[in-house]
Amino acid sequence: MTDQQPAPGPPAPPRDHLSAAAAEPGGPEAVRERKFRRDRRHRKLGGVCAGLGRQCDMDPVIFRIGLAVLAITSGLGLVFYGFAWLFIPYDDEEENEARRLLTGRVDGHALTAVLFALVGCGVFLTLLNNSSALTFAAVLALLLAGAGYWSQQRGDPDPDPVAAQAVADAPPEAMAPPVAGGPSWWRDPLKGPHDGVPKYFWGPDPIAVEYQPDAPHFPAGRRGPASGPPGPRGPRWIGGWVFLAAVLAGCLGSTLTWEDQPLGTSLQTGFACALGVLGLGIAISSFLGRTGAGSIILAVIVAALVACSAALPKTITSDWIRTDWRPAAAADVRPGYELGTGVGTLDLSRIDLRKDQTLSTRAEVGAGRLKVIVPRDAEVKLRAEVGIGDIQLPSDTSQDVDIAPDKKKTTTLPPPKGTKDGGTVDLRLEVGIGQVEVARAAS
């Protein structure tokens, strides 16, 4: 009687150190799950706070409230949320919104993320001079980051050194070579039937894309719609109306503050109103119509103008004034003279100083020209500062205007030879944008 051997079954999969490491709680699967991704299922807007809550094992409401406060007080909440929305994909995707935006497939999510980032940058730039608001925002951001890090570390198990070394020594996963004519990073194949094709505001027209049933990425046995001429694109009227509304809002905001506010504040208000209208138009276009890339470029330009207007000195006013200060005696000289925008002339030529007498004064012009005429026989100790512009002194032989940023001169101008000692004049001159000129009185 012959002993019957059992039929050989399929070989058991080998259980090496990599399989054991993958089964461990701290193996590669667990490591992959800890990667920060936006949460699609529990999202309220873009899924950023839901992803943070899952990543840090915290209630997402904490991050929502914290980012909302940061958005109101400094704009940093909008900046973080917008850029996170753009560059961090969903947990079930590998392509982020920024990649779709750069490849021409623009939808409402990408536009809203850009809007958040632009508005946040504009708010942050307007508050650069508000140290208290920025300090509060920095403290709150550090508290949120510290709480998230502590909660994440508290819930993490101690890593297994054997499993970590196994993951590090694992060879890379073998991948099939790309097929010619297949999908590429700049033009992904449209998946699913025609009804499931996503709609973009601009970019590839999904209806006009020719499906290839024999292509490797197309499911077997399914044929796409027949190729034909591209269908009509969506309405384009909203871009022009948004631009017109932004111009009107900017003019209205500047007009309402032109008389009683400095020039920088007035321009900042107008540009901020225009930026708000542009952002609102981009958000509305996500639901009602189409808008071109020009709206986004215009919003970036307006945000830069908001930053430039915020950097203007507050002494620059919106009206141009010509002012002459002509004190007749040393007692009539004021400690300081100020002019917002225009031409200011300080004439000290009629003042007669004694030999041991010193006269000190300062003059400041926000934007324009400041001219000081000093006594002929007086020694002048000069300190002049110009943000952007030129400084002209009596000793300069050339009359050319040399415009440069942050010009400073500290010098002493002796009286001309052959004149009596007429005392000392101590001058401090400041001009934000423009020219400082010092001249000697004629004999």
Tab-separated table of C-alpha atoms in Angstrom:
chain	number	residue	atom	x	y	z
A	1	MET	CA	0.000	0.000	0.000
A	2	THR	CA	1.463	3.223	-1.117
A	3	ASP	CA	1.338	6.130	1.245
A	4	GLN	CA	-0.508	9.034	-0.309
A	5	GLN	CA	1.214	12.346	0.080
A	6	PRO	CA	-0.998	15.408	0.589
A	7	ALA	CA	-1.293	17.634	-2.453
A	8	PRO	CA	1.101	20.546	-2.200
A	9	GLY	CA	-0.680	23.776	-1.591
A	10	PRO	CA	0.389	27.273	-2.515
A	11	PRO	CA	3.615	28.252	-0.802
A	12	ALA	CA	3.160	30.321	2.300
A	13	PRO	CA	4.280	33.897	1.931
A	14	PRO	CA	7.635	34.448	3.590
A	15	ARG	CA	7.523	36.345	6.828
A	16	ASP	CA	10.717	38.266	6.858
A	17	HIS	CA	11.651	41.267	8.901
A	18	LEU	CA	9.902	43.626	6.446
A	19	SER	CA	6.551	41.886	6.856
A	20	ALA	CA	6.941	41.953	10.584
A	21	ALA	CA	7.842	45.600	10.482
A	22	ALA	CA	4.792	46.403	8.376
A	23	ALA	CA	2.592	44.614	10.900
A	24	GLU	CA	4.039	46.497	13.815
A	25	PRO	CA	2.122	49.531	15.071
A	26	GLY	CA	5.085	51.714	14.256
A	27	GLY	CA	5.725	50.119	10.830
A	28	PRO	CA	5.612	51.796	7.447
A	29	GLU	CA	1.820	51.720	7.251
A	30	ALA	CA	1.580	53.631	10.500
A	31	VAL	CA	4.229	56.047	9.316
A	32	ARG	CA	2.314	56.640	6.102
A	33	GLU	CA	-0.876	57.343	8.013
A	34	ARG	CA	0.845	60.060	10.036
A	35	LYS	CA	1.567	62.187	6.972
A	36	PHE	CA	-0.317	65.482	7.117
A	37	ARG	CA	-3.221	65.539	4.682
A	38	ARG	CA	-6.433	67.499	4.437
A	39	ASP	CA	-9.504	65.627	5.616
A	40	ARG	CA	-12.269	65.439	3.023
A	41	ARG	CA	-14.879	63.702	5.181
A	42	HIS	CA	-14.894	66.122	8.107
A	43	ARG	CA	-14.114	69.326	6.271
A	44	LYS	CA	-16.046	72.539	6.729
A	45	LEU	CA	-14.290	74.496	4.004
A	46	GLY	CA	-10.984	73.151	2.724
A	47	GLY	CA	-10.339	70.372	5.238
A	48	VAL	CA	-7.179	72.012	6.647
A	49	CYS	CA	-8.330	72.246	10.263
A	50	ALA	CA	-9.861	68.766	10.099
A	51	GLY	CA	-6.536	67.435	8.833
A	52	LEU	CA	-4.667	69.257	11.603
A	53	GLY	CA	-7.008	67.804	14.200
A	54	ARG	CA	-6.498	64.281	12.901
A	55	GLN	CA	-2.732	64.770	12.626
A	56	CYS	CA	-2.368	66.144	16.163
A	57	ASP	CA	-5.168	64.052	17.756
A	58	MET	CA	-7.042	67.176	18.807
A	59	ASP	CA	-10.486	68.619	18.285
A	60	PRO	CA	-10.473	70.525	14.952
A	61	VAL	CA	-12.586	73.251	16.578
A	62	ILE	CA	-9.463	74.391	18.465
A	63	PHE	CA	-7.632	75.016	15.209
A	64	ARG	CA	-10.681	76.614	13.603
A	65	ILE	CA	-11.071	79.114	16.439
A	66	GLY	CA	-7.330	79.782	16.617
A	67	LEU	CA	-6.959	80.388	12.883
A	68	ALA	CA	-10.070	82.588	12.881
A	69	VAL	CA	-8.582	84.771	15.622
A	70	LEU	CA	-5.253	84.913	13.772
A	71	ALA	CA	-7.093	85.899	10.585
A	72	ILE	CA	-8.893	88.776	12.320
A	73	THR	CA	-5.966	90.120	14.344
A	74	SER	CA	-3.094	89.799	11.864
A	75	GLY	CA	-4.199	88.010	8.693
A	76	LEU	CA	-1.788	85.128	9.402
A	77	GLY	CA	-4.675	82.708	9.798
A	78	LEU	CA	-5.816	83.387	6.226
A	79	VAL	CA	-2.241	83.160	4.947
A	80	PHE	CA	-1.664	79.760	6.582
A	81	TYR	CA	-5.064	78.382	5.582
A	82	GLY	CA	-4.758	79.573	1.991
A	83	PHE	CA	-1.286	78.168	1.390
A	84	ALA	CA	-2.127	74.910	3.196
A	85	TRP	CA	-5.229	74.581	1.022
A	86	LEU	CA	-3.093	75.127	-2.084
A	87	PHE	CA	-0.117	72.881	-1.343
A	88	ILE	CA	-1.499	70.051	0.824
A	89	PRO	CA	-3.640	67.445	-0.992
A	90	TYR	CA	-6.574	65.494	0.374
A	91	ASP	CA	-5.942	62.222	2.163
A	92	ASP	CA	-7.246	60.256	-0.837
A	93	GLU	CA	-5.335	62.239	-3.501
A	94	GLU	CA	-1.749	62.934	-4.460
A	95	GLU	CA	-2.317	66.119	-6.481
A	96	ASN	CA	-2.748	69.437	-4.702
A	97	GLU	CA	-4.664	72.537	-5.780
A	98	ALA	CA	-1.516	74.455	-6.712
A	99	ARG	CA	-0.578	71.786	-9.233
A	100	ARG	CA	-4.019	71.957	-10.799
A	101	LEU	CA	-3.812	75.736	-10.877
A	102	LEU	CA	-0.423	75.756	-12.626
A	103	THR	CA	-1.568	73.226	-15.216
A	104	GLY	CA	-4.573	75.282	-16.222
A	105	ARG	CA	-7.316	73.285	-14.508
A	106	VAL	CA	-8.755	75.967	-12.284
A	107	ASP	CA	-11.832	75.387	-10.162
A	108	GLY	CA	-13.484	77.075	-7.231
A	109	HIS	CA	-11.297	75.438	-4.586
A	110	ALA	CA	-8.057	76.753	-6.092
A	111	LEU	CA	-9.475	80.250	-6.572
A	112	THR	CA	-10.784	80.386	-3.009
A	113	ALA	CA	-7.409	79.257	-1.647
A	114	VAL	CA	-5.645	81.982	-3.660
A	115	LEU	CA	-8.185	84.499	-2.371
A	116	PHE	CA	-7.511	83.501	1.233
A	117	ALA	CA	-3.757	83.849	0.754
A	118	LEU	CA	-4.014	87.243	-0.981
A	119	VAL	CA	-6.404	88.770	1.536
A	120	GLY	CA	-4.335	87.425	4.423
A	121	CYS	CA	-1.144	88.909	2.974
A	122	GLY	CA	-2.886	92.245	2.486
A	123	VAL	CA	-4.167	92.323	6.078
A	124	PHE	CA	-0.756	91.309	7.419
A	125	LEU	CA	1.055	94.020	5.442
A	126	THR	CA	-1.339	96.702	6.706
A	127	LEU	CA	-0.529	95.724	10.318
A	128	LEU	CA	3.262	95.750	10.041
A	129	ASN	CA	3.445	98.889	12.193
A	130	ASN	CA	1.078	97.471	14.840
A	131	SER	CA	3.522	95.719	17.147
A	132	SER	CA	0.886	94.763	19.729
A	133	ALA	CA	-1.271	92.908	17.175
A	134	LEU	CA	1.732	91.092	15.705
A	135	THR	CA	2.977	90.142	19.166
A	136	PHE	CA	-0.414	88.708	20.104
A	137	ALA	CA	-0.562	86.795	16.812
A	138	ALA	CA	2.939	85.367	17.330
A	139	VAL	CA	2.110	84.222	20.879
A	140	LEU	CA	-1.167	82.618	19.759
A	141	ALA	CA	0.535	80.860	16.820
A	142	LEU	CA	3.222	79.476	19.133
A	143	LEU	CA	0.574	78.266	21.572
A	144	LEU	CA	-1.337	76.470	18.807
A	145	ALA	CA	1.833	74.901	17.423
A	146	GLY	CA	3.002	73.848	20.880
A	147	ALA	CA	-0.366	72.350	21.786
A	148	GLY	CA	-0.491	70.403	18.539
A	149	TYR	CA	3.060	69.107	18.940
A	150	TRP	CA	2.447	68.064	22.565
A	151	SER	CA	-0.786	66.291	21.688
A	152	GLN	CA	0.865	64.484	18.773
A	153	GLN	CA	3.846	63.342	20.825
A	154	ARG	CA	1.612	62.261	23.661
A	155	GLY	CA	-0.330	59.889	21.432
A	156	ASP	CA	2.648	58.463	19.522
A	157	PRO	CA	3.954	55.083	20.709
A	158	ASP	CA	7.646	54.613	21.284
A	159	PRO	CA	9.244	53.712	17.949
A	160	ASP	CA	10.594	50.201	17.513
A	161	PRO	CA	14.264	50.479	16.472
A	162	VAL	CA	14.145	47.109	14.663
A	163	ALA	CA	11.086	48.124	12.622
A	164	ALA	CA	12.542	51.554	11.855
A	165	GLN	CA	15.784	50.001	10.606
A	166	ALA	CA	13.804	47.514	8.505
A	167	VAL	CA	11.876	50.337	6.865
A	168	ALA	CA	15.094	52.253	6.175
A	169	ASP	CA	16.785	49.192	4.626
A	170	ALA	CA	13.785	48.203	2.490
A	171	PRO	CA	14.438	48.427	-1.273
A	172	PRO	CA	12.292	50.834	-3.293
A	173	GLU	CA	9.067	49.482	-4.674
A	174	ALA	CA	9.347	48.304	-8.265
A	175	MET	CA	7.185	50.289	-10.674
A	176	ALA	CA	6.266	49.584	-14.270
A	177	PRO	CA	7.887	51.851	-16.862
A	178	PRO	CA	5.632	54.591	-18.291
A	179	VAL	CA	3.717	53.681	-21.419
A	180	ALA	CA	4.135	55.938	-24.434
A	181	GLY	CA	1.041	58.005	-24.979
A	182	GLY	CA	-0.191	57.387	-21.460
A	183	PRO	CA	-0.931	59.908	-18.718
A	184	SER	CA	1.532	62.629	-17.837
A	185	TRP	CA	1.903	65.051	-14.946
A	186	TRP	CA	0.610	68.034	-16.851
A	187	ARG	CA	-2.425	66.377	-18.460
A	188	ASP	CA	-4.010	63.657	-16.383
A	189	PRO	CA	-6.540	61.438	-18.159
A	190	LEU	CA	-10.138	62.181	-17.421
A	191	LYS	CA	-11.600	59.267	-15.508
A	192	GLY	CA	-15.068	57.867	-15.465
A	193	PRO	CA	-18.021	58.496	-17.759
A	194	HIS	CA	-18.862	61.828	-19.204
A	195	ASP	CA	-21.263	62.698	-16.354
A	196	GLY	CA	-18.464	62.369	-13.791
A	197	VAL	CA	-16.011	64.670	-15.566
A	198	PRO	CA	-15.045	67.651	-13.376
A	199	LYS	CA	-15.809	71.134	-14.633
A	200	TYR	CA	-13.051	73.744	-14.706
A	201	PHE	CA	-13.323	77.485	-15.177
A	202	TRP	CA	-10.539	77.397	-17.733
A	203	GLY	CA	-8.128	74.748	-18.951
A	204	PRO	CA	-8.766	71.504	-20.867
A	205	ASP	CA	-12.315	71.137	-22.070
A	206	PRO	CA	-13.451	67.721	-20.759
A	207	ILE	CA	-16.074	67.352	-23.467
A	208	ALA	CA	-13.584	67.901	-26.273
A	209	VAL	CA	-10.989	65.433	-24.932
A	210	GLU	CA	-10.820	62.381	-27.156
A	211	TYR	CA	-11.038	59.184	-25.124
A	212	GLN	CA	-8.821	56.315	-26.215
A	213	PRO	CA	-10.495	53.003	-25.374
A	214	ASP	CA	-7.305	51.068	-26.088
A	215	ALA	CA	-5.092	53.253	-23.888
A	216	PRO	CA	-3.686	51.545	-20.767
A	217	HIS	CA	-5.437	53.981	-18.428
A	218	PHE	CA	-8.912	53.489	-19.900
A	219	PRO	CA	-11.014	50.715	-18.300
A	220	ALA	CA	-11.529	47.702	-20.502
A	221	GLY	CA	-14.910	47.396	-22.144
A	222	ARG	CA	-15.831	51.068	-21.631
A	223	ARG	CA	-15.899	53.549	-24.454
A	224	GLY	CA	-15.908	57.271	-24.004
A	225	PRO	CA	-17.985	59.770	-25.930
A	226	ALA	CA	-17.090	60.363	-29.533
A	227	SER	CA	-14.723	63.198	-30.171
A	228	GLY	CA	-16.144	66.295	-31.766
A	229	PRO	CA	-15.804	70.042	-31.853
A	230	PRO	CA	-15.466	71.661	-28.427
A	231	GLY	CA	-18.669	72.825	-26.907
A	232	PRO	CA	-19.384	76.421	-25.962
A	233	ARG	CA	-17.438	77.669	-22.994
A	234	GLY	CA	-19.017	79.301	-19.981
A	235	PRO	CA	-19.846	82.995	-19.771
A	236	ARG	CA	-16.923	85.419	-19.552
A	237	TRP	CA	-18.766	88.579	-18.562
A	238	ILE	CA	-17.991	88.389	-14.845
A	239	GLY	CA	-14.298	89.338	-15.204
A	240	GLY	CA	-15.064	92.756	-16.693
A	241	TRP	CA	-17.725	93.547	-14.110
A	242	VAL	CA	-15.395	92.534	-11.280
A	243	PHE	CA	-12.670	94.835	-12.631
A	244	LEU	CA	-15.104	97.757	-12.939
A	245	ALA	CA	-16.457	97.189	-9.425
A	246	ALA	CA	-12.889	97.027	-8.034
A	247	VAL	CA	-11.993	100.353	-9.676
A	248	LEU	CA	-15.136	102.012	-8.304
A	249	ALA	CA	-14.543	100.602	-4.809
A	250	GLY	CA	-10.918	101.788	-4.835
A	251	CYS	CA	-11.889	105.308	-5.936
A	252	LEU	CA	-14.666	105.465	-3.345
A	253	GLY	CA	-12.421	104.306	-0.509
A	254	SER	CA	-9.712	106.842	-1.343
A	255	THR	CA	-12.209	109.679	-1.857
A	256	LEU	CA	-13.850	109.204	1.541
A	257	THR	CA	-10.476	109.450	3.347
A	258	TRP	CA	-8.668	111.914	1.064
A	259	GLU	CA	-9.311	115.082	3.086
A	260	ASP	CA	-8.785	113.951	6.675
A	261	GLN	CA	-6.159	111.180	6.334
A	262	PRO	CA	-2.510	111.040	5.183
A	263	LEU	CA	-1.809	110.064	1.614
A	264	GLY	CA	-0.565	106.570	2.539
A	265	THR	CA	-3.666	105.815	4.616
A	266	SER	CA	-5.980	107.078	1.891
A	267	LEU	CA	-4.302	104.994	-0.813
A	268	GLN	CA	-4.178	102.003	1.493
A	269	THR	CA	-7.919	102.242	2.109
A	270	GLY	CA	-8.690	102.484	-1.593
A	271	PHE	CA	-6.465	99.579	-2.589
A	272	ALA	CA	-7.833	97.459	0.273
A	273	CYS	CA	-11.399	98.077	-0.940
A	274	ALA	CA	-10.394	97.138	-4.481
A	275	LEU	CA	-8.678	93.980	-3.219
A	276	GLY	CA	-11.778	92.998	-1.265
A	277	VAL	CA	-13.984	93.408	-4.348
A	278	LEU	CA	-11.550	91.357	-6.447
A	279	GLY	CA	-11.542	88.594	-3.855
A	280	LEU	CA	-15.336	88.620	-3.652
A	281	GLY	CA	-15.570	88.479	-7.433
A	282	ILE	CA	-13.200	85.519	-7.610
A	283	ALA	CA	-15.267	83.721	-4.970
A	284	ILE	CA	-18.539	84.452	-6.801
A	285	SER	CA	-17.044	83.204	-10.053
A	286	SER	CA	-16.562	79.854	-8.365
A	287	PHE	CA	-20.337	79.393	-8.474
A	288	LEU	CA	-21.811	81.602	-11.196
A	289	GLY	CA	-19.462	82.152	-14.093
A	290	ARG	CA	-15.945	82.254	-15.441
A	291	THR	CA	-13.040	84.527	-14.738
A	292	GLY	CA	-9.650	84.633	-16.381
A	293	ALA	CA	-6.177	84.527	-14.958
A	294	GLY	CA	-6.066	88.311	-15.308
A	295	SER	CA	-8.265	88.684	-12.223
A	296	ILE	CA	-5.771	86.744	-10.103
A	297	ILE	CA	-2.817	88.701	-11.525
A	298	LEU	CA	-4.662	91.963	-10.852
A	299	ALA	CA	-5.347	90.870	-7.265
A	300	VAL	CA	-1.637	90.168	-6.759
A	301	ILE	CA	-0.752	93.631	-8.128
A	302	VAL	CA	-3.312	95.334	-5.881
A	303	ALA	CA	-1.971	93.443	-2.853
A	304	ALA	CA	1.516	94.737	-3.681
A	305	LEU	CA	0.113	98.283	-3.944
A	306	VAL	CA	-1.459	97.875	-0.501
A	307	ALA	CA	1.966	96.993	0.884
A	308	CYS	CA	3.611	99.978	-0.846
A	309	SER	CA	0.991	102.424	0.411
A	310	ALA	CA	1.378	101.052	3.947
A	311	ALA	CA	5.106	101.814	3.773
A	312	LEU	CA	4.588	105.502	2.898
A	313	PRO	CA	5.447	107.938	5.716
A	314	LYS	CA	2.416	109.169	7.630
A	315	THR	CA	3.652	112.751	7.285
A	316	ILE	CA	2.807	112.777	3.561
A	317	THR	CA	-0.546	114.464	3.078
A	318	SER	CA	-2.868	114.421	0.098
A	319	ASP	CA	-2.700	118.177	-0.658
A	320	TRP	CA	0.270	120.114	-2.120
A	321	ILE	CA	1.156	123.254	-0.143
A	322	ARG	CA	3.782	125.976	-0.554
A	323	THR	CA	4.889	127.425	2.781
A	324	ASP	CA	7.501	130.070	3.660
A	325	TRP	CA	8.771	130.464	7.225
A	326	ARG	CA	10.552	133.818	7.698
A	327	PRO	CA	11.444	134.493	11.360
A	328	ALA	CA	12.786	138.031	11.902
A	329	ALA	CA	14.770	137.323	15.072
A	330	ALA	CA	16.255	134.424	16.963
A	331	ALA	CA	13.404	134.537	19.465
A	332	ASP	CA	10.897	133.973	16.656
A	333	VAL	CA	12.486	130.689	15.525
A	334	ARG	CA	10.339	127.716	16.485
A	335	PRO	CA	11.842	124.419	17.698
A	336	GLY	CA	10.404	122.605	14.683
A	337	TYR	CA	8.683	123.154	11.346
A	338	GLU	CA	6.579	120.502	9.628
A	339	LEU	CA	4.941	120.185	6.207
A	340	GLY	CA	3.100	117.189	4.816
A	341	THR	CA	3.394	117.512	1.050
A	342	GLY	CA	4.687	120.460	-0.916
A	343	VAL	CA	7.529	123.000	-0.879
A	344	GLY	CA	8.715	124.444	2.419
A	345	THR	CA	11.238	127.306	2.639
A	346	LEU	CA	12.839	128.224	5.971
A	347	ASP	CA	14.515	131.634	5.586
A	348	LEU	CA	16.940	132.442	8.439
A	349	SER	CA	18.840	135.129	6.542
A	350	ARG	CA	17.473	138.034	8.638
A	351	ILE	CA	18.633	136.557	11.945
A	352	ASP	CA	21.737	138.179	13.464
A	353	LEU	CA	23.526	135.890	15.936
A	354	ARG	CA	26.165	136.859	18.451
A	355	LYS	CA	29.587	135.233	18.386
A	356	ASP	CA	28.860	132.747	21.180
A	357	GLN	CA	25.155	132.234	20.379
A	358	THR	CA	23.769	128.915	19.065
A	359	LEU	CA	20.410	128.564	17.334
A	360	SER	CA	18.844	125.086	17.045
A	361	THR	CA	15.810	124.092	14.991
A	362	ARG	CA	14.509	121.267	12.855
A	363	ALA	CA	12.358	121.076	9.723
A	364	GLU	CA	10.529	118.095	8.232
A	365	VAL	CA	8.689	117.564	4.935
A	366	GLY	CA	6.883	114.341	4.120
A	367	ALA	CA	7.118	114.580	0.338
A	368	GLY	CA	8.379	117.499	-1.693
A	369	ARG	CA	11.205	120.016	-1.322
A	370	LEU	CA	12.726	121.586	1.785
A	371	LYS	CA	14.937	124.655	1.326
A	372	VAL	CA	16.790	126.356	4.176
A	373	ILE	CA	18.549	129.711	3.795
A	374	VAL	CA	21.124	130.179	6.569
A	375	PRO	CA	22.801	133.467	7.673
A	376	ARG	CA	25.829	134.405	5.623
A	377	ASP	CA	28.307	134.705	8.491
A	378	ALA	CA	27.101	131.754	10.655
A	379	GLU	CA	28.663	128.351	11.112
A	380	VAL	CA	26.141	125.584	10.281
A	381	LYS	CA	26.092	122.170	11.908
A	382	LEU	CA	23.921	120.115	9.614
A	383	ARG	CA	22.252	116.708	9.901
A	384	ALA	CA	20.126	115.921	6.841
A	385	GLU	CA	18.198	112.731	6.063
A	386	VAL	CA	16.223	111.881	2.916
A	387	GLY	CA	14.310	108.628	2.472
A	388	ILE	CA	14.368	108.787	-1.322
A	389	GLY	CA	15.766	111.847	-3.036
A	390	ASP	CA	18.730	114.240	-3.050
A	391	ILE	CA	20.650	116.609	-0.764
A	392	GLN	CA	22.129	119.867	-2.102
A	393	LEU	CA	24.666	121.901	-0.085
A	394	PRO	CA	26.329	125.290	-0.769
A	395	SER	CA	29.663	123.556	-1.320
A	396	ASP	CA	28.281	121.391	-4.150
A	397	THR	CA	29.599	122.679	-7.455
A	398	SER	CA	27.333	120.485	-9.571
A	399	GLN	CA	23.632	121.187	-9.744
A	400	ASP	CA	22.752	117.698	-10.927
A	401	VAL	CA	20.078	115.892	-8.935
A	402	ASP	CA	21.332	112.550	-7.633
A	403	ILE	CA	18.301	110.559	-6.462
A	404	ALA	CA	19.125	107.672	-4.154
A	405	PRO	CA	17.437	105.870	-1.236
A	406	ASP	CA	18.321	106.525	2.395
A	407	LYS	CA	20.659	109.470	1.925
A	408	LYS	CA	22.246	110.993	5.042
A	409	LYS	CA	24.744	113.798	5.549
A	410	THR	CA	26.277	115.081	8.760
A	411	THR	CA	28.668	117.961	8.198
A	412	THR	CA	29.744	121.404	9.368
A	413	LEU	CA	29.589	124.339	6.962
A	414	PRO	CA	32.093	127.063	7.969
A	415	PRO	CA	31.314	130.700	7.193
A	416	PRO	CA	32.945	132.185	4.087
A	417	LYS	CA	36.416	133.616	4.517
A	418	GLY	CA	36.541	137.307	5.355
A	419	THR	CA	33.249	137.380	7.280
A	420	LYS	CA	32.810	137.997	10.959
A	421	ASP	CA	31.972	135.245	13.412
A	422	GLY	CA	28.191	135.168	13.423
A	423	GLY	CA	27.398	132.366	15.841
A	424	THR	CA	26.275	128.777	15.159
A	425	VAL	CA	23.124	127.336	13.582
A	426	ASP	CA	22.290	123.708	14.449
A	427	LEU	CA	19.942	122.256	11.815
A	428	ARG	CA	18.175	118.887	11.666
A	429	LEU	CA	16.434	118.409	8.288
A	430	GLU	CA	14.299	115.425	7.254
A	431	VAL	CA	12.465	114.676	4.002
A	432	GLY	CA	10.631	111.434	3.280
A	433	ILE	CA	10.556	111.679	-0.518
A	434	GLY	CA	12.074	114.670	-2.263
A	435	GLN	CA	15.002	117.068	-1.891
A	436	VAL	CA	16.827	118.965	0.841
A	437	GLU	CA	18.612	122.161	-0.192
A	438	VAL	CA	20.758	124.374	2.034
A	439	ALA	CA	21.847	127.782	0.718
A	440	ARG	CA	23.732	130.800	2.107
A	441	ALA	CA	22.110	134.182	2.260
A	442	ALA	CA	23.417	136.734	-0.219
A	443	SER	CA	25.476	139.620	1.140
